[in-house]
PDB file of C-alpha atoms in Angstrom:
ATOM      1  CA  MET A   1     148.778 -11.270 -74.025  1.00 37.00           C
ATOM      2  CA  ALA A   2     147.080  -7.906 -73.473  1.00 45.00           C
ATOM      3  CA  GLU A   3     149.335  -4.887 -73.405  1.00 55.00           C
ATOM      4  CA  SER A   4     150.128  -3.718 -69.868  1.00 55.00           C
ATOM      5  CA  ILE A   5     149.319  -0.059 -69.211  1.00 66.00           C
ATOM      6  CA  ASN A   6     151.030   1.710 -66.345  1.00 69.00           C
ATOM      7  CA  ILE A   7     148.631   4.211 -64.766  1.00 82.00           C
ATOM      8  CA  PRO A   8     150.339   6.295 -62.053  1.00 92.00           C
ATOM      9  CA  LEU A   9     148.727   7.085 -58.726  1.00 97.00           C
ATOM     10  CA  LEU A  10     146.453  10.105 -58.674  1.00 98.00           C
ATOM     11  CA  ASN A  11     147.692  13.468 -57.450  1.00 98.00           C
ATOM     12  CA  ALA A  12     145.005  15.817 -56.181  1.00 99.00           C
ATOM     13  CA  ASP A  13     146.453  18.833 -57.988  1.00 98.00           C
ATOM     14  CA  GLU A  14     146.014  17.070 -61.347  1.00 98.00           C
ATOM     15  CA  CYS A  15     142.351  16.109 -60.911  1.00 99.00           C
ATOM     16  CA  ALA A  16     138.862  17.512 -61.285  1.00 99.00           C
ATOM     17  CA  LEU A  17     135.789  15.774 -59.858  1.00 99.00           C
ATOM     18  CA  LEU A  18     132.418  15.456 -61.612  1.00 99.00           C
ATOM     19  CA  LEU A  19     129.420  14.378 -59.531  1.00 99.00           C
ATOM     20  CA  ILE A  20     126.605  13.663 -61.943  1.00 99.00           C
ATOM     21  CA  ASP A  21     122.870  13.290 -61.271  1.00 98.00           C
ATOM     22  CA  HIS A  22     122.825  12.171 -57.641  1.00 98.00           C
ATOM     23  CA  GLU A  23     119.138  13.133 -57.452  1.00 97.00           C
ATOM     24  CA  PRO A  24     116.149  11.510 -55.708  1.00 96.00           C
ATOM     25  CA  GLN A  25     114.418  10.195 -58.830  1.00 94.00           C
ATOM     26  CA  MET A  26     117.683   8.718 -60.056  1.00 96.00           C
ATOM     27  CA  PHE A  27     118.216   6.950 -56.729  1.00 96.00           C
ATOM     28  CA  PHE A  28     114.761   5.369 -57.009  1.00 95.00           C
ATOM     29  CA  GLY A  29     115.957   3.369 -60.019  1.00 95.00           C
ATOM     30  CA  VAL A  30     119.139   2.042 -58.407  1.00 97.00           C
ATOM     31  CA  GLN A  31     119.120  -1.692 -57.599  1.00 97.00           C
ATOM     32  CA  SER A  32     122.823  -2.506 -57.985  1.00 97.00           C
ATOM     33  CA  HIS A  33     123.854  -1.096 -54.593  1.00 98.00           C
ATOM     34  CA  ASP A  34     122.308  -0.104 -51.313  1.00 96.00           C
ATOM     35  CA  ARG A  35     121.183   3.462 -51.960  1.00 98.00           C
ATOM     36  CA  GLN A  36     122.203   4.862 -48.599  1.00 98.00           C
ATOM     37  CA  THR A  37     125.656   3.361 -49.049  1.00 98.00           C
ATOM     38  CA  ILE A  38     126.015   5.269 -52.316  1.00 99.00           C
ATOM     39  CA  VAL A  39     125.065   8.482 -50.498  1.00 98.00           C
ATOM     40  CA  ASN A  40     127.655   7.748 -47.823  1.00 98.00           C
ATOM     41  CA  ASN A  41     130.332   7.026 -50.400  1.00 99.00           C
ATOM     42  CA  VAL A  42     129.706   9.978 -52.682  1.00 99.00           C
ATOM     43  CA  VAL A  43     129.637  12.360 -49.718  1.00 99.00           C
ATOM     44  CA  GLY A  44     132.940  10.918 -48.481  1.00 99.00           C
ATOM     45  CA  LEU A  45     134.369  11.448 -51.964  1.00 99.00           C
ATOM     46  CA  ALA A  46     133.026  15.006 -52.077  1.00 99.00           C
ATOM     47  CA  LYS A  47     134.525  15.826 -48.694  1.00 99.00           C
ATOM     48  CA  GLY A  48     137.863  14.432 -49.852  1.00 99.00           C
ATOM     49  CA  ALA A  49     137.789  16.621 -52.943  1.00 99.00           C
ATOM     50  CA  LYS A  50     137.035  19.671 -50.817  1.00 99.00           C
ATOM     51  CA  LEU A  51     139.824  18.813 -48.376  1.00 99.00           C
ATOM     52  CA  PHE A  52     142.403  18.518 -51.158  1.00 99.00           C
ATOM     53  CA  GLY A  53     141.156  21.477 -53.161  1.00 99.00           C
ATOM     54  CA  VAL A  54     140.105  19.352 -56.136  1.00 99.00           C
ATOM     55  CA  PRO A  55     137.864  21.426 -58.459  1.00 99.00           C
ATOM     56  CA  THR A  56     134.404  19.885 -58.257  1.00 99.00           C
ATOM     57  CA  ILE A  57     131.537  20.179 -60.723  1.00 99.00           C
ATOM     58  CA  LEU A  58     127.995  19.271 -59.698  1.00 99.00           C
ATOM     59  CA  THR A  59     125.384  18.645 -62.363  1.00 98.00           C
ATOM     60  CA  THR A  60     121.753  17.525 -62.517  1.00 98.00           C
ATOM     61  CA  VAL A  61     119.391  16.312 -65.225  1.00 97.00           C
ATOM     62  CA  THR A  62     115.803  17.661 -65.478  1.00 94.00           C
ATOM     63  CA  ASP A  63     115.939  18.627 -61.820  1.00 91.00           C
ATOM     64  CA  ARG A  64     112.765  20.730 -61.878  1.00 90.00           C
ATOM     65  CA  ALA A  65     110.674  18.634 -64.237  1.00 90.00           C
ATOM     66  CA  PHE A  66     111.466  15.110 -63.062  1.00 91.00           C
ATOM     67  CA  SER A  67     114.587  14.141 -61.104  1.00 94.00           C
ATOM     68  CA  GLY A  68     114.627  16.653 -58.256  1.00 94.00           C
ATOM     69  CA  PRO A  69     117.595  18.583 -56.830  1.00 97.00           C
ATOM     70  CA  ILE A  70     120.942  17.074 -55.977  1.00 97.00           C
ATOM     71  CA  VAL A  71     120.697  15.254 -52.641  1.00 97.00           C
ATOM     72  CA  PRO A  72     121.218  17.676 -49.741  1.00 97.00           C
ATOM     73  CA  GLU A  73     124.122  15.718 -48.252  1.00 98.00           C
ATOM     74  CA  ILE A  74     126.245  16.518 -51.320  1.00 99.00           C
ATOM     75  CA  GLN A  75     125.057  20.098 -51.607  1.00 98.00           C
ATOM     76  CA  ALA A  76     125.962  20.642 -47.940  1.00 99.00           C
ATOM     77  CA  VAL A  77     129.609  19.885 -48.743  1.00 99.00           C
ATOM     78  CA  PHE A  78     129.597  22.557 -51.457  1.00 99.00           C
ATOM     79  CA  PRO A  79     126.938  25.067 -50.355  1.00 98.00           C
ATOM     80  CA  ASP A  80     128.187  27.707 -52.796  1.00 97.00           C
ATOM     81  CA  HIS A  81     128.240  25.387 -55.831  1.00 97.00           C
ATOM     82  CA  LYS A  82     125.234  25.771 -58.112  1.00 97.00           C
ATOM     83  CA  PRO A  83     124.721  22.490 -59.990  1.00 98.00           C
ATOM     84  CA  ILE A  84     124.764  22.763 -63.768  1.00 98.00           C
ATOM     85  CA  ALA A  85     121.220  21.964 -64.910  1.00 98.00           C
ATOM     86  CA  ARG A  86     120.860  19.869 -68.072  1.00 97.00           C
ATOM     87  CA  THR A  87     118.364  18.036 -70.219  1.00 97.00           C
ATOM     88  CA  SER A  88     120.897  15.810 -72.007  1.00 97.00           C
ATOM     89  CA  MET A  89     121.542  12.298 -70.702  1.00 97.00           C
ATOM     90  CA  ASN A  90     125.174  12.688 -71.742  1.00 99.00           C
ATOM     91  CA  SER A  91     126.441  15.558 -69.617  1.00 99.00           C
ATOM     92  CA  TRP A  92     129.441  15.936 -71.943  1.00 99.00           C
ATOM     93  CA  GLU A  93     127.042  17.136 -74.637  1.00 98.00           C
ATOM     94  CA  ASP A  94     126.079  20.076 -72.428  1.00 98.00           C
ATOM     95  CA  GLU A  95     128.139  23.112 -73.406  1.00 98.00           C
ATOM     96  CA  ASN A  96     128.067  24.621 -69.922  1.00 99.00           C
ATOM     97  CA  LEU A  97     129.488  21.478 -68.384  1.00 99.00           C
ATOM     98  CA  ARG A  98     132.247  21.152 -70.970  1.00 99.00           C
ATOM     99  CA  LYS A  99     133.217  24.781 -70.390  1.00 99.00           C
ATOM    100  CA  ALA A 100     133.303  24.167 -66.636  1.00 99.00           C
ATOM    101  CA  VAL A 101     135.618  21.196 -67.155  1.00 99.00           C
ATOM    102  CA  GLU A 102     137.869  23.182 -69.474  1.00 99.00           C
ATOM    103  CA  LYS A 103     138.003  26.019 -66.949  1.00 99.00           C
ATOM    104  CA  THR A 104     139.560  23.704 -64.347  1.00 99.00           C
ATOM    105  CA  GLY A 105     142.528  23.079 -66.634  1.00 99.00           C
ATOM    106  CA  LYS A 106     142.666  19.465 -65.429  1.00 99.00           C
ATOM    107  CA  ARG A 107     143.096  16.464 -67.722  1.00 98.00           C
ATOM    108  CA  LYS A 108     142.387  13.742 -65.146  1.00 98.00           C
ATOM    109  CA  LEU A 109     138.654  13.530 -64.495  1.00 99.00           C
ATOM    110  CA  VAL A 110     137.254  11.614 -61.538  1.00 99.00           C
ATOM    111  CA  MET A 111     133.581  10.811 -62.140  1.00 99.00           C
ATOM    112  CA  ALA A 112     130.685   9.332 -60.198  1.00 99.00           C
ATOM    113  CA  ALA A 113     127.096   9.254 -61.417  1.00 99.00           C
ATOM    114  CA  LEU A 114     123.619   7.805 -61.391  1.00 98.00           C
ATOM    115  CA  TRP A 115     123.097   5.771 -63.385  1.00 98.00           C
ATOM    116  CA  THR A 116     126.272   3.895 -64.268  1.00 98.00           C
ATOM    117  CA  GLU A 117     124.932   2.727 -67.629  1.00 98.00           C
ATOM    118  CA  VAL A 118     123.950   6.198 -68.834  1.00 98.00           C
ATOM    119  CA  CYS A 119     125.033   9.238 -66.884  1.00 98.00           C
ATOM    120  CA  LEU A 120     128.446   7.779 -66.060  1.00 99.00           C
ATOM    121  CA  THR A 121     129.199   5.732 -69.174  1.00 99.00           C
ATOM    122  CA  PHE A 122     128.148   8.346 -71.728  1.00 99.00           C
ATOM    123  CA  PRO A 123     130.256  11.306 -70.493  1.00 99.00           C
ATOM    124  CA  ALA A 124     133.154   9.050 -69.559  1.00 99.00           C
ATOM    125  CA  LEU A 125     133.337   7.649 -73.093  1.00 99.00           C
ATOM    126  CA  SER A 126     133.022  11.146 -74.544  1.00 99.00           C
ATOM    127  CA  ALA A 127     135.760  12.536 -72.300  1.00 99.00           C
ATOM    128  CA  LEU A 128     138.057   9.641 -73.198  1.00 98.00           C
ATOM    129  CA  ALA A 129     137.412  10.328 -76.880  1.00 98.00           C
ATOM    130  CA  ASN A 130     138.452  13.938 -76.253  1.00 98.00           C
ATOM    131  CA  GLY A 131     141.793  12.949 -74.767  1.00 98.00           C
ATOM    132  CA  TYR A 132     141.003  13.124 -71.052  1.00 98.00           C
ATOM    133  CA  GLU A 133     141.956  10.455 -68.529  1.00 98.00           C
ATOM    134  CA  VAL A 134     138.849   9.172 -66.772  1.00 98.00           C
ATOM    135  CA  TYR A 135     138.781   7.595 -63.319  1.00 99.00           C
ATOM    136  CA  PHE A 136     135.264   6.435 -62.498  1.00 99.00           C
ATOM    137  CA  VAL A 137     134.232   5.718 -58.923  1.00 99.00           C
ATOM    138  CA  THR A 138     132.190   2.540 -58.950  1.00 99.00           C
ATOM    139  CA  ASP A 139     130.931   2.562 -55.358  1.00 99.00           C
ATOM    140  CA  ALA A 140     129.721   6.169 -55.614  1.00 99.00           C
ATOM    141  CA  SER A 141     127.685   5.231 -58.704  1.00 99.00           C
ATOM    142  CA  GLY A 142     124.792   2.847 -59.238  1.00 98.00           C
ATOM    143  CA  ALA A 143     122.640   1.187 -61.886  1.00 98.00           C
ATOM    144  CA  PHE A 144     119.322  -0.599 -62.471  1.00 96.00           C
ATOM    145  CA  THR A 145     120.836  -3.990 -61.622  1.00 98.00           C
ATOM    146  CA  LYS A 146     124.182  -5.473 -60.631  1.00 98.00           C
ATOM    147  CA  GLU A 147     124.594  -6.907 -64.123  1.00 98.00           C
ATOM    148  CA  VAL A 148     123.922  -3.534 -65.743  1.00 98.00           C
ATOM    149  CA  HIS A 149     126.497  -1.929 -63.443  1.00 99.00           C
ATOM    150  CA  GLU A 150     129.076  -4.636 -64.181  1.00 99.00           C
ATOM    151  CA  ARG A 151     128.616  -4.482 -67.961  1.00 98.00           C
ATOM    152  CA  SER A 152     128.940  -0.686 -67.871  1.00 99.00           C
ATOM    153  CA  VAL A 153     132.133  -0.933 -65.827  1.00 99.00           C
ATOM    154  CA  GLN A 154     133.521  -3.480 -68.284  1.00 99.00           C
ATOM    155  CA  ARG A 155     132.761  -1.227 -71.223  1.00 98.00           C
ATOM    156  CA  LEU A 156     134.504   1.721 -69.605  1.00 99.00           C
ATOM    157  CA  ILE A 157     137.574  -0.361 -68.761  1.00 98.00           C
ATOM    158  CA  GLN A 158     137.658  -1.638 -72.340  1.00 98.00           C
ATOM    159  CA  ALA A 159     137.584   1.976 -73.545  1.00 98.00           C
ATOM    160  CA  GLY A 160     140.474   2.999 -71.284  1.00 97.00           C
ATOM    161  CA  GLY A 161     138.714   4.233 -68.150  1.00 98.00           C
ATOM    162  CA  VAL A 162     140.151   3.378 -64.739  1.00 98.00           C
ATOM    163  CA  PRO A 163     137.832   1.957 -62.052  1.00 98.00           C
ATOM    164  CA  MET A 164     138.238   3.360 -58.540  1.00 98.00           C
ATOM    165  CA  THR A 165     136.461   3.341 -55.199  1.00 99.00           C
ATOM    166  CA  TRP A 166     135.806   6.487 -53.198  1.00 99.00           C
ATOM    167  CA  GLN A 167     138.205   5.607 -50.389  1.00 98.00           C
ATOM    168  CA  GLN A 168     140.929   4.493 -52.782  1.00 98.00           C
ATOM    169  CA  THR A 169     140.637   7.840 -54.553  1.00 99.00           C
ATOM    170  CA  ILE A 170     141.070  10.030 -51.491  1.00 99.00           C
ATOM    171  CA  LEU A 171     143.831   7.801 -50.098  1.00 98.00           C
ATOM    172  CA  GLU A 172     145.769   8.243 -53.335  1.00 98.00           C
ATOM    173  CA  TRP A 173     145.339  11.986 -52.896  1.00 99.00           C
ATOM    174  CA  GLN A 174     146.653  11.754 -49.316  1.00 98.00           C
ATOM    175  CA  ARG A 175     149.445   9.295 -50.210  1.00 97.00           C
ATOM    176  CA  ASP A 176     151.531   9.877 -47.067  1.00 97.00           C
ATOM    177  CA  TRP A 177     150.322  10.183 -43.470  1.00 95.00           C
ATOM    178  CA  ALA A 178     153.165  12.639 -42.912  1.00 96.00           C
ATOM    179  CA  ASN A 179     151.155  15.168 -44.955  1.00 96.00           C
ATOM    180  CA  GLN A 180     149.907  16.943 -41.860  1.00 96.00           C
ATOM    181  CA  GLU A 181     147.924  19.634 -43.695  1.00 98.00           C
ATOM    182  CA  THR A 182     145.288  17.086 -44.641  1.00 98.00           C
ATOM    183  CA  TYR A 183     145.872  14.374 -42.027  1.00 96.00           C
ATOM    184  CA  GLU A 184     143.212  15.411 -39.503  1.00 95.00           C
ATOM    185  CA  GLY A 185     140.688  16.098 -42.243  1.00 98.00           C
ATOM    186  CA  MET A 186     141.292  12.652 -43.705  1.00 97.00           C
ATOM    187  CA  MET A 187     140.839  11.032 -40.306  1.00 95.00           C
ATOM    188  CA  ASP A 188     137.530  12.864 -39.874  1.00 96.00           C
ATOM    189  CA  ILE A 189     136.273  11.676 -43.282  1.00 98.00           C
ATOM    190  CA  ILE A 190     137.321   8.079 -42.671  1.00 96.00           C
ATOM    191  CA  GLN A 191     135.846   8.097 -39.184  1.00 96.00           C
ATOM    192  CA  GLU A 192     132.473   9.265 -40.492  1.00 97.00           C
ATOM    193  CA  HIS A 193     132.239   7.361 -43.767  1.00 98.00           C
ATOM    194  CA  SER A 194     134.343   4.171 -43.501  1.00 95.00           C
ATOM    195  CA  GLY A 195     132.096   1.995 -41.381  1.00 92.00           C
ATOM    196  CA  ALA A 196     133.778  -0.293 -38.862  1.00 92.00           C
ATOM    197  CA  TYR A 197     137.226   1.052 -39.732  1.00 89.00           C
ATOM    198  CA  GLY A 198     135.905   4.512 -38.908  1.00 90.00           C
ATOM    199  CA  MET A 199     134.815   3.188 -35.519  1.00 91.00           C
ATOM    200  CA  GLY A 200     138.383   2.011 -35.024  1.00 90.00           C
ATOM    201  CA  ILE A 201     139.656   5.521 -35.769  1.00 86.00           C
ATOM    202  CA  PHE A 202     137.230   6.918 -33.188  1.00 87.00           C
ATOM    203  CA  TYR A 203     138.381   4.349 -30.628  1.00 87.00           C
ATOM    204  CA  ALA A 204     142.029   5.141 -31.273  1.00 83.00           C
ATOM    205  CA  LYS A 205     141.389   8.859 -30.834  1.00 80.00           C
ATOM    206  CA  THR A 206     139.265   8.627 -27.720  1.00 83.00           C
ATOM    207  CA  MET A 207     140.850   5.716 -25.871  1.00 80.00           C
ATOM    208  CA  VAL A 208     144.322   4.743 -27.062  1.00 71.00           C
ATOM    209  CA  GLN A 209     145.620   8.277 -27.632  1.00 67.00           C
ATOM    210  CA  SER A 210     143.893   9.625 -24.527  1.00 68.00           C
ATOM    211  CA  TYR A 211     145.515   7.058 -22.252  1.00 66.00           C
ATOM    212  CA  PRO A 212     148.995   6.368 -23.698  1.00 65.00           C
ATOM    213  CA  ASP A 213     150.335   5.077 -20.359  1.00 67.00           C
ATOM    214  CA  PHE A 214     147.385   2.805 -19.589  1.00 59.00           C
ATOM    215  CA  LYS A 215     148.648  -0.428 -17.998  1.00 62.00           C
ATOM    216  CA  GLY A 216     145.328  -2.078 -17.220  1.00 57.00           C
ATOM    217  CA  PHE A 217     142.808  -1.710 -14.403  1.00 54.00           C
ATOM    218  CA  PRO A 218     143.917  -2.180 -10.788  1.00 58.00           C
ATOM    219  CA  ASP A 219     144.131  -5.872  -9.880  1.00 57.00           C
ATOM    220  CA  GLU A 220     143.129  -6.792 -13.431  1.00 50.00           C
ATOM    221  CA  GLY A 221     143.416 -10.523 -13.864  1.00 52.00           C
ATOM    222  CA  LYS A 222     143.083 -11.242 -10.150  1.00 50.00           C
ATOM    223  CA  VAL A 223     139.486 -12.411 -10.263  1.00 46.00           C
ATOM    224  CA  GLU A 224     138.157 -15.393  -8.352  1.00 48.00           C
ATOM    225  CA  GLN A 225     135.672 -17.897  -9.752  1.00 48.00           C
ATOM    226  CA  HIS A 226     132.662 -15.990  -8.424  1.00 45.00           C
ATOM    227  CA  GLY A 227     133.737 -12.818 -10.180  1.00 46.00           C
ATOM    228  CA  THR A 228     134.962 -10.867  -7.135  1.00 41.00           C
ATOM    229  CA  ALA A 229     138.396  -9.290  -7.067  1.00 41.00           C
ATOM    230  CA  SER A 230     141.033 -10.806  -4.807  1.00 38.00           C
ATOM    231  CA  PRO A 231     141.962  -8.721  -1.781  1.00 39.00           C
TER     232      PRO A 231
END
């Protein structure tokens, strides 16, 4: 039987976030996920990190020569963050990035990247080898194919990485709905980025909370066969 490893829930004040190579040319090669869904998810993750004050590092590979700048939706969350430009596929081999990670003082690294098989797997394995805990966000990353993504995820798990989703990550940071400092911000993120559940949040805000004493429409239920209300 495999040894059971107890990994505690994430606390925002223990984490740093690395968003790696979410650039146009990198998106072109993604076939494992819907590309727009990845954008939605990584932006939701970025907004969560900003809400909870999680130090966030943005980085790009050959942005001027080939891949293009980081997608504007991510940059808009952190307008003052200048992405660390690299040429290395393994961002951990870039001295500027390693120094930026060290500067955060955090030992729990949350990572998302394009592509999963290279720009996520390589730095995640390197960080693990250097004693960091790595939590990789699978639905804010993407690969050439579903199989490539799955094999990369398996390799990272085998090496000790912890798979996460973007919403799971920020909900672990929130932990308790009584944490009012971040409650409204969380609701805004979920409403915008969590699909049908987000629609439910919008409905609850605009209808249920706006009309707490609503008892139904006048004469509701008193409708004759032809659809006219009873007198």
